[in-house]
Coordinates of C-alpha atoms and ligand atoms in Angstrom, one line a residue:
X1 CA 9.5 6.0 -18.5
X2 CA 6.1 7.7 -17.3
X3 CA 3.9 7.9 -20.0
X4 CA 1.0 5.9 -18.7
X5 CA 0.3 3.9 -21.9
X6 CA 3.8 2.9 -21.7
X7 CA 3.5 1.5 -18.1
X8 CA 0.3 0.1 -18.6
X9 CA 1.4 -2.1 -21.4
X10 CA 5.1 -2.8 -19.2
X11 CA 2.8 -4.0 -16.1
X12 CA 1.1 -6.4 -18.8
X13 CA 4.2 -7.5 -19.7
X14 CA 5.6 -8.0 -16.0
X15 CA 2.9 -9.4 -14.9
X16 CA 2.7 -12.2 -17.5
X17 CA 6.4 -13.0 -17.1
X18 CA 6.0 -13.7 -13.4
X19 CA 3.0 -16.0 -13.8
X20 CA 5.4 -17.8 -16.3
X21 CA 8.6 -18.1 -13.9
X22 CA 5.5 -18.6 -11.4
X23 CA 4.1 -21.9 -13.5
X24 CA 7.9 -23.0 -13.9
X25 CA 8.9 -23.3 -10.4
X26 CA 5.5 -25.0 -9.4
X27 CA 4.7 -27.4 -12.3
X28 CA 8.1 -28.8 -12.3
X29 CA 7.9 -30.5 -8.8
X30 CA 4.7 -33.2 -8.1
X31 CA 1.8 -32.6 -5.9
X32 CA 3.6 -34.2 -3.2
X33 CA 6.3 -32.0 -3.2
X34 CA 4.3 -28.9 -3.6
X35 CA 2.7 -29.4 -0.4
X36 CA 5.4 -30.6 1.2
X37 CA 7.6 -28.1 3.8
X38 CA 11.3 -28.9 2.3
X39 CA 12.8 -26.3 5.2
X40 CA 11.2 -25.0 8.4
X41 CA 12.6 -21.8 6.8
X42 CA 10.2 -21.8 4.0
X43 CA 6.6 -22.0 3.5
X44 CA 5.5 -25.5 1.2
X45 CA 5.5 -24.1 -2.7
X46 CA 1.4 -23.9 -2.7
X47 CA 1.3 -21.5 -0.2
X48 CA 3.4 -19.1 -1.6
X49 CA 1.2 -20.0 -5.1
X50 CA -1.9 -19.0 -3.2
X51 CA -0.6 -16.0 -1.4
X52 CA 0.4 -14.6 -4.7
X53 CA -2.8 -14.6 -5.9
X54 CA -4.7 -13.7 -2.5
X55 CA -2.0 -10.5 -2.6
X56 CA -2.7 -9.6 -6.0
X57 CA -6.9 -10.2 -5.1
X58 CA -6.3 -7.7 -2.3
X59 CA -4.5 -5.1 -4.2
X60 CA -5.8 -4.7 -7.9
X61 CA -9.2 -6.6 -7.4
X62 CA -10.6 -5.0 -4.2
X63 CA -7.7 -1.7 -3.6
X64 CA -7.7 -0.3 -7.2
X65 CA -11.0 -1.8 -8.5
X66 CA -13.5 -1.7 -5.6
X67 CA -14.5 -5.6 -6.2
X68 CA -15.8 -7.6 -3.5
X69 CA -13.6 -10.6 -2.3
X70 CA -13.5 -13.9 -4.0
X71 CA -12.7 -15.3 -1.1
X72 CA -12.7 -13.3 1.9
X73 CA -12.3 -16.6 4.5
X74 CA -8.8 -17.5 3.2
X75 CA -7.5 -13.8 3.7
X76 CA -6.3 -14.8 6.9
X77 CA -4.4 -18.5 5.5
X78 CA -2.1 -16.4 3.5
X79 CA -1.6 -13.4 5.7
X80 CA 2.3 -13.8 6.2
X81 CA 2.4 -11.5 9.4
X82 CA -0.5 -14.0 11.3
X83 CA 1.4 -17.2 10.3
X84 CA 5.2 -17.9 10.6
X85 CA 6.4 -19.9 7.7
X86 CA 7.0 -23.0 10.0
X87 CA 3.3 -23.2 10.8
X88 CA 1.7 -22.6 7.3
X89 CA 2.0 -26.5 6.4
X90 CA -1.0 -27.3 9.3
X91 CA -3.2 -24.2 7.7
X92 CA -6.2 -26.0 5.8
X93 CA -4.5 -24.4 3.0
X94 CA -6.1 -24.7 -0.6
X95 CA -4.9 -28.1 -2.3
X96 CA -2.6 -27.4 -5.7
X97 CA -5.2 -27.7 -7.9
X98 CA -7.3 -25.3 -5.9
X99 CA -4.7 -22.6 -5.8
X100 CA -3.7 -22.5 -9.7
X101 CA -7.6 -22.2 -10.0
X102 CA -7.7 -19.2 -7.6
X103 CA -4.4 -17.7 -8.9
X104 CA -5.3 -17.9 -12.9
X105 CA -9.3 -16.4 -11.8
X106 CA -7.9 -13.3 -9.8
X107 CA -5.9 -13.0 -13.0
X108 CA -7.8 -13.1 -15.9
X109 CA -9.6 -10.4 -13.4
X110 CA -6.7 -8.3 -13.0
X111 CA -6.1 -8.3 -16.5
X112 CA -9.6 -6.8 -16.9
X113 CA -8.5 -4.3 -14.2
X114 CA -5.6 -3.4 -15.5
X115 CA -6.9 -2.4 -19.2
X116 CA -9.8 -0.4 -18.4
X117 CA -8.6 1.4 -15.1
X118 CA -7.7 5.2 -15.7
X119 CA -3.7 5.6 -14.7
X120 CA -4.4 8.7 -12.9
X121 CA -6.1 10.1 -10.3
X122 CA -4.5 8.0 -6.9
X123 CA -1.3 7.0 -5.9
X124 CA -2.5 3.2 -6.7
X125 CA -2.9 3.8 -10.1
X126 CA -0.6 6.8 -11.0
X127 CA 2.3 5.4 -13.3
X128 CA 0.4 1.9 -12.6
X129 CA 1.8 1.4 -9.4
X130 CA -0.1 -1.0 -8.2
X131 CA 0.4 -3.4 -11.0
X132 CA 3.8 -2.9 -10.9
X133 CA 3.8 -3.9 -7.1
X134 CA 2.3 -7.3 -7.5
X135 CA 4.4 -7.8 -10.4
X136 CA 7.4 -7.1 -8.0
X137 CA 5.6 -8.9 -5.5
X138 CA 5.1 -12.4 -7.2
X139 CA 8.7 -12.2 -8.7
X140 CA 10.2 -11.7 -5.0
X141 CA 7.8 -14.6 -3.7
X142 CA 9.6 -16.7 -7.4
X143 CA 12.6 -15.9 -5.5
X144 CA 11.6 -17.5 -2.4
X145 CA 10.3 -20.7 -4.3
X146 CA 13.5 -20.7 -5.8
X147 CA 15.3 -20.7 -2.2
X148 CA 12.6 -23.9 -1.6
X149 CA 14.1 -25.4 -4.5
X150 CA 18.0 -25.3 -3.1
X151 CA 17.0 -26.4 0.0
X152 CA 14.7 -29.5 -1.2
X153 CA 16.5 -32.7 -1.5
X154 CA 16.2 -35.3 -4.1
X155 CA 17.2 -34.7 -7.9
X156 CA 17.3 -31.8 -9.6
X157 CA 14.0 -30.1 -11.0
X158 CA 14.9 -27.1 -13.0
X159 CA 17.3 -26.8 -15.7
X160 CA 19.2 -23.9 -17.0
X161 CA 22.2 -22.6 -19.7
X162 CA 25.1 -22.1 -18.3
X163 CA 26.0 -18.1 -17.1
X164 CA 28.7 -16.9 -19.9
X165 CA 32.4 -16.6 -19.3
X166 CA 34.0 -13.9 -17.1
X167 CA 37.6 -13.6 -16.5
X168 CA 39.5 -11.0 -13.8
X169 CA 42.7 -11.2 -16.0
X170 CA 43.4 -7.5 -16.4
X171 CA 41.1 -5.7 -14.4
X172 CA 42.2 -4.7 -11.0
X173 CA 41.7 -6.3 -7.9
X174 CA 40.1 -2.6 -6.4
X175 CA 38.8 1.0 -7.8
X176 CA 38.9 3.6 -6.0
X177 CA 35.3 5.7 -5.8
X178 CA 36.1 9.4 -5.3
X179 CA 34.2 11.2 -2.3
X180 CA 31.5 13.4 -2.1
X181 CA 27.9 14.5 -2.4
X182 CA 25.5 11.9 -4.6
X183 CA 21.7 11.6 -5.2
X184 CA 21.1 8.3 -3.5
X185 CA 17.6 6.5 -3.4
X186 CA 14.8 8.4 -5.8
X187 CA 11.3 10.3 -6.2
X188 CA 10.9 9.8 -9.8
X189 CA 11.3 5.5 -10.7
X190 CA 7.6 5.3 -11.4
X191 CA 7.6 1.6 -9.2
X192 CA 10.5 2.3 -6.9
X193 CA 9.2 0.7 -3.4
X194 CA 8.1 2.9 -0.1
X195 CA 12.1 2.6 0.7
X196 CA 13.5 3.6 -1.9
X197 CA 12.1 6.9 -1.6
X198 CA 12.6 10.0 -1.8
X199 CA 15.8 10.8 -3.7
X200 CA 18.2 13.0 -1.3
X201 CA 21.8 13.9 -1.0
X202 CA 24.4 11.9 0.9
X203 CA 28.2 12.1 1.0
X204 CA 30.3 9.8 1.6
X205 CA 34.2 9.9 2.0
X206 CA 36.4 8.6 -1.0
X207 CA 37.2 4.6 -0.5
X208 CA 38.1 2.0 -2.4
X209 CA 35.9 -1.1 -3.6
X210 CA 36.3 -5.1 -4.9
X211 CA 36.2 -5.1 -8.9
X212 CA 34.5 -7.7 -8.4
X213 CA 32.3 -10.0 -5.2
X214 CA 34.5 -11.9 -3.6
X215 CA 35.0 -15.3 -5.1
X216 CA 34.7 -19.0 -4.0
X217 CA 38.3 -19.3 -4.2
X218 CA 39.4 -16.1 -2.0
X219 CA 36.5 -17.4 0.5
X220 CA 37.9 -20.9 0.3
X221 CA 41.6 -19.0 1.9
X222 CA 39.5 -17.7 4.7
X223 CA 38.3 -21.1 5.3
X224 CA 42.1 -22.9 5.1
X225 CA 43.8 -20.1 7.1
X226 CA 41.5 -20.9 10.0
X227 CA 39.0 -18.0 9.5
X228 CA 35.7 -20.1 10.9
X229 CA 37.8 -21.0 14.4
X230 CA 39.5 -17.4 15.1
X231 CA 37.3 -15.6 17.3
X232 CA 39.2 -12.3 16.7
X233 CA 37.1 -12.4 13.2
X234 CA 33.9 -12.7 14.5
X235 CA 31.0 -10.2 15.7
X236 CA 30.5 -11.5 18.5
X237 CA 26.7 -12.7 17.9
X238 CA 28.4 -14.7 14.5
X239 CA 31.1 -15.9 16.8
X240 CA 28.2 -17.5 19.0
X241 CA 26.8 -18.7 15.6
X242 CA 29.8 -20.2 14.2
X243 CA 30.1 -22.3 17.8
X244 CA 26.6 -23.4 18.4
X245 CA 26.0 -24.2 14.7
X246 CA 29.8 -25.9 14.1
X247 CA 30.0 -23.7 11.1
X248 CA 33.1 -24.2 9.2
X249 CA 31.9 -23.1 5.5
X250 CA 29.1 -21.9 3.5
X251 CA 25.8 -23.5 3.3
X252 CA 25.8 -26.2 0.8
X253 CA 29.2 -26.9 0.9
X254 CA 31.2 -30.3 1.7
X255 CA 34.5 -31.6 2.2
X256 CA 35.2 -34.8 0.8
X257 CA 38.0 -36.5 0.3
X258 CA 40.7 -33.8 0.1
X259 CA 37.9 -31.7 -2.7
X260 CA 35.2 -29.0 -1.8
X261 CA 32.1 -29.9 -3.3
X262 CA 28.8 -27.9 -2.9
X263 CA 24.9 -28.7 -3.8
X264 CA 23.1 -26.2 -6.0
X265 CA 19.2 -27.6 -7.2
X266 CA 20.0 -31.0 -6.6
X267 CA 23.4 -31.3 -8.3
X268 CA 26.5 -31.7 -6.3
X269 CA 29.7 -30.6 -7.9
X270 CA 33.2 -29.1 -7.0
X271 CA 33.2 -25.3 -5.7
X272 CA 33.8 -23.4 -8.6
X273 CA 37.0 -21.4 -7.5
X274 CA 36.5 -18.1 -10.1
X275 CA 32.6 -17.5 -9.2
X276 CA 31.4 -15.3 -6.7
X277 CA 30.6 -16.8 -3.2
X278 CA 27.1 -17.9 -2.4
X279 CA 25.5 -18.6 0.9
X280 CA 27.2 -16.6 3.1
X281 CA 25.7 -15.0 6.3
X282 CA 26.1 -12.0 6.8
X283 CA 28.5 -12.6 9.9
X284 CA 30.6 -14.6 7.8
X285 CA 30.7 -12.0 5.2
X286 CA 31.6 -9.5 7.5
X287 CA 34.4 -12.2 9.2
X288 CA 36.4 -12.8 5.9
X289 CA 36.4 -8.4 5.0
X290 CA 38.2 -8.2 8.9
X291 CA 40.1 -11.4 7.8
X292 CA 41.4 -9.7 4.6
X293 CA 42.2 -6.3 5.9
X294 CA 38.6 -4.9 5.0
X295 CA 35.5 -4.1 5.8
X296 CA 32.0 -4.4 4.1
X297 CA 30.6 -1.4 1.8
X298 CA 27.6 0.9 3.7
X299 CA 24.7 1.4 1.5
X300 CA 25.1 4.5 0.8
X301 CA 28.6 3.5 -0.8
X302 CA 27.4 0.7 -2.7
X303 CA 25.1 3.0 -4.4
X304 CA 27.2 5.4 -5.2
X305 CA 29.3 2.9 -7.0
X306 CA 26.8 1.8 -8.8
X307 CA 24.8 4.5 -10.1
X308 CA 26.8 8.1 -9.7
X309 CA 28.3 9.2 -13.0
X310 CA 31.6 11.4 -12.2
X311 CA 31.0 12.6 -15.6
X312 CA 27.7 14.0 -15.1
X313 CA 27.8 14.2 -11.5
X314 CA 24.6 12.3 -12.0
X315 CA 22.8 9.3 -10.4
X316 CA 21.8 7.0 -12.9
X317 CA 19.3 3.9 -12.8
X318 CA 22.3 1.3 -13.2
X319 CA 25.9 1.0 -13.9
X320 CA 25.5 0.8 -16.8
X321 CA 23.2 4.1 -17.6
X322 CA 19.4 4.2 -17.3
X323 CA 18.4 1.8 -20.1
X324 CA 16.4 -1.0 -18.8
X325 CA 18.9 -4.5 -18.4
X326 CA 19.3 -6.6 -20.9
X327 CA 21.3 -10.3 -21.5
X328 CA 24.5 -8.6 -21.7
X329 CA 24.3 -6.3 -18.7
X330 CA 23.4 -8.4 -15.8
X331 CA 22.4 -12.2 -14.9
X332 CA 19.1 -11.7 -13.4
X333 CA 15.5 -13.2 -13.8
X334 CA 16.8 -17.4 -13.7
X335 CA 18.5 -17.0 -16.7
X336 CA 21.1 -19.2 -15.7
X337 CA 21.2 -21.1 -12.0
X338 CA 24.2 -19.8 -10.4
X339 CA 26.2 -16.5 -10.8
X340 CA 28.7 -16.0 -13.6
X341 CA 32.4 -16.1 -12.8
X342 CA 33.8 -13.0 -11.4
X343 CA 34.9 -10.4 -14.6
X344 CA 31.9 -11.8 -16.3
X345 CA 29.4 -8.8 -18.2
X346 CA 31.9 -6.2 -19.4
X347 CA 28.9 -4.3 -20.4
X348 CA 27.5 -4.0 -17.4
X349 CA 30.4 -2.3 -15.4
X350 CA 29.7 0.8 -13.9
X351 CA 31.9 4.2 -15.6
X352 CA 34.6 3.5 -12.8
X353 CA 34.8 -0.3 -14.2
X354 CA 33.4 -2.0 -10.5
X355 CA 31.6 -5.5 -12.3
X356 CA 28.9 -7.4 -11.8
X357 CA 26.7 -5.0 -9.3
X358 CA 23.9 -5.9 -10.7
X359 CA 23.0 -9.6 -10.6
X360 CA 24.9 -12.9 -9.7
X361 CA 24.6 -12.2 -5.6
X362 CA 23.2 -9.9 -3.7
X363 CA 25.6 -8.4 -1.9
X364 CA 26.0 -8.0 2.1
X365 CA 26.5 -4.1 3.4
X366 CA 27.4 -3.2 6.6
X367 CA 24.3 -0.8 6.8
X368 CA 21.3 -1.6 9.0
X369 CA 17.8 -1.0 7.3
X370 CA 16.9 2.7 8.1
X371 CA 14.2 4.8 6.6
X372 CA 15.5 7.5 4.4
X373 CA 14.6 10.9 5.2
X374 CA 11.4 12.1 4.5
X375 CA 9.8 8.5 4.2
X376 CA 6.3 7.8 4.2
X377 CA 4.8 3.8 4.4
X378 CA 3.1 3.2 1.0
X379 CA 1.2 1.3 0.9
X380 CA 1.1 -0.7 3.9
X381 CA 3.6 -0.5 6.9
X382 CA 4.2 -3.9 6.7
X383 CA 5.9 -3.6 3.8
X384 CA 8.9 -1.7 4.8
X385 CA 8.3 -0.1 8.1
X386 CA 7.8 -2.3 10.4
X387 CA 11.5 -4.0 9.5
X388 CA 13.2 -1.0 10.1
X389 CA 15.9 -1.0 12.8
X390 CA 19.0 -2.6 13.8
X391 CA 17.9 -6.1 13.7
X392 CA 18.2 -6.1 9.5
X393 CA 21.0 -5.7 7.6
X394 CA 20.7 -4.2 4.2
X395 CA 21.4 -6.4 0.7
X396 CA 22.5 -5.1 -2.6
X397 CA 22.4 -5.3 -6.3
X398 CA 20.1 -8.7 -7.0
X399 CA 21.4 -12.0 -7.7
X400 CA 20.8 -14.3 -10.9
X401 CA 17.0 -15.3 -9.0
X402 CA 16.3 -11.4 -8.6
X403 CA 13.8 -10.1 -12.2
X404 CA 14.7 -7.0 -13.3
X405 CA 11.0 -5.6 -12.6
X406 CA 12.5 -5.8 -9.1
X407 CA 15.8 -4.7 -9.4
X408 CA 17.1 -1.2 -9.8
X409 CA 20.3 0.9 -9.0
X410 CA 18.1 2.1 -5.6
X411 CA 16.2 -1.0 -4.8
X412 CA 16.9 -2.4 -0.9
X413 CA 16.8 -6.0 0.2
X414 CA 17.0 -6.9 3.8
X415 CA 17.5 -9.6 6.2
X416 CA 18.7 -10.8 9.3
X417 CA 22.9 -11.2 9.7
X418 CA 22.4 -15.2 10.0
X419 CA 20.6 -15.6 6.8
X420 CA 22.3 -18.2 4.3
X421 CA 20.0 -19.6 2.7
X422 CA 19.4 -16.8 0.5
X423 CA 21.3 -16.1 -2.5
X424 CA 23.8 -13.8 -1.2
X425 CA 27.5 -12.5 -1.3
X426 CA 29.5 -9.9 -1.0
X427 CA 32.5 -7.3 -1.8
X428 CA 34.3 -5.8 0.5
X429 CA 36.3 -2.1 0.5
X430 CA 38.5 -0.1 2.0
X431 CA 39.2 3.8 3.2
X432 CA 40.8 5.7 0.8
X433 CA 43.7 6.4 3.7
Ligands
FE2_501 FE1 4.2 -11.7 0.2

């Protein structure tokens, strides 16, 4: 899609969807609880409400419009690189009230902005890039708030249909992905991310991947067959990890009385054996693929799973093709509140029949987020660059909290190997030998 008209009215229409998901996740706790720090992990909910809107002030009010700030002293309160999350609650940050004010003015601004600025010209506004950053940028900060929600205690505050049904009867356990060259990342997805970019050839050798991420119930073998107290598993860093932290299971979960039983937004219930493992560090991800006989995917063959098209020798945006996702293809954007059970969206398998890439969990590579070659910081180092290195491990695919504005075939997540309280799994593959 690059006709500008089409883009402008697609960033209305992503914008107004993340203020709604926005609204959600803040109106349905109390005051209290807003300002509240549930985690030292995360930031209370109102500063991440404020930040979205001092984010979006910076970028389409002052950046793409030349307006002078609303604001300018609480730049600094919702800079997230001058502030750790664990010290934002002692910032004199702007009372709930306050920050919906803020948030719905540099709005209805931005609105203005956005429907009289020429979509030409700069690298801002070409495509409407800009508007399609904050849009990505509040729905990845709805994620976060989402995170704040697992980890508060108390009753449950948000409500969702259940995922549909998915079954593995029939489909193999592995598919092999033949080797070769593939375009991997891109230079023409008009609101692909600094990282993305550019679109460039890789090859990888042919190997075989999971059908499907690996399930509750194959984890939960890991876990009985000793997995968590075998050091032979274990990087050594997650081996430290496992010891100093007692680990012996994924966040959330609890053994009681013979039964597994995890908390997800304030509801405990038993592990669901058929659906796709949740919580899981990176190190304990990579554990149960050395456990099994496997190893993790790298990037590069993740994405070539999920987007090259042996027919056409083509990358495509998705699995599925390029059209944009829909219900049927993916659980993204809260839909639902957990992943779907493994086998679930048939119609969003890629040609070779690997499920599920999209959505449900972000999924665990054994890649370290690397620039691509020939990548330039747009539009702010911070936003990419200055993660780069060895110290980040690269995620895949989205999970059912991810929105589609900010999730594509090429889009890279990152975080650090003992993250578990984001909403990640895995698959795990083998060399074609
Ligand atoms: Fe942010």
């Amino acid at each position: 899609m690059t006709d500008p008209e089409l883009l402008r009215a697609r960033a209305l229409t992503a914008l107004t969807a993340a203020r709604a998901r926005t609204g959600t996740l803040t109106s349905s706790v109390d005051d209290h609880e807003l300002t509240a720090q549930h985690s030292p992990l995360m930031s209370p909910l109102v500063w991440d409400l404020a930040h979205i809107g001092n984010q979006e002030e910076q970028w389409l009010l002052r950046a793409v419009a030349g307006q002078d700030a609303i604001r300018p002293e609480i730049d600094s309160l919702y800079d997230a690189f001058e502030h750790p999350r664990a010290a934002r609650p002692t910032l004199p940050l702007l009372a709930p009230t306050e920050a919906r004010r803020y948030a719905a003015d540099v709005r209805g601004r931005a609105l203005d902005v956005l429907e009289s600025t020429p979509l030409r010209g700069g690298p801002l506004t070409d495509a409407a890039f800009a508007f399609g950053m904050i849009a990505q940028h509040e729905q990845q900060h709805d994620e976060t708030m989402l995170i704040t929600h697992q980890l508060r205690s108390g009753p449950a505050a948000l409500t969702a249909p259940e995922p549909p049904p998915g079954s593995t009867e029939g489909l193999p356990s592995e598919v092999l992905v033949p080797g070769g060259p593939f375009t991997m990342g891109t230079s023409t997805e008009p609101w692909a991310l600094d990282n993305e970019r550019p679109a460039h050839h890789r090859v990888v050798s042919s190997f075989h991947l999971d059908t499907t991420p690996v399930t509750c119930g194959a984890y939960l073998r890991f876990i009985e067959d000793g997995g968590y107290r075998e050091e032979r598993w274990w990087d050594p860093a997650g081996w430290t990890m496992v010891r100093e932290h007692d680990l012996n299971a994924p966040l959330f979960w609890r053994r009681e009385g013979g039964q597994w039983l995890r908390r997800r937004f304030g509801v405990t219930e038993p592990v669901p054996l058929d659906e796709p493992v949740l919580h899981v560090s990176w190190y304990e991800a990579d554990a149960y693929a050395r456990w099994a006989g496997r190893r993790l995917p790298t990037e590069a063959e993740w994405e070539k799973a999920a987007r090259h098209d042996p027919v056409s020798g083509r990358s495509r945006r998705y699995p599925w093709g390029d059209a944009d996702p829909t219900a049927a293809h993916a659980n993204l954007g809260q839909t639902h509140l957990r992943p779907a059970p493994a086998g679930a969206y048939p119609e969003g398998q890629s040609p070779l029949g690997i499920r599920q890439l999209m959505g449900d969990v972000w999924e665990w590579t054994s890649s370290d987020f690397l620039p691509y070659p020939g990548f330039v910081a747009f539009p702010y180092r911070e936003y990419s660059e200055v993660f780069f290195g060895p110290g980040h491990k690269v995620l895949r695919g989205g999970a059912f909290s991810v929105d589609e504005v900010a999730c594509r075939g090429t889009f890279r997540n990152w975080d650090l190997p003992v993250r578990r309280q984001i909403f990640a799994g895995f698959r795990t593959a083998r060399d074609d030998a």
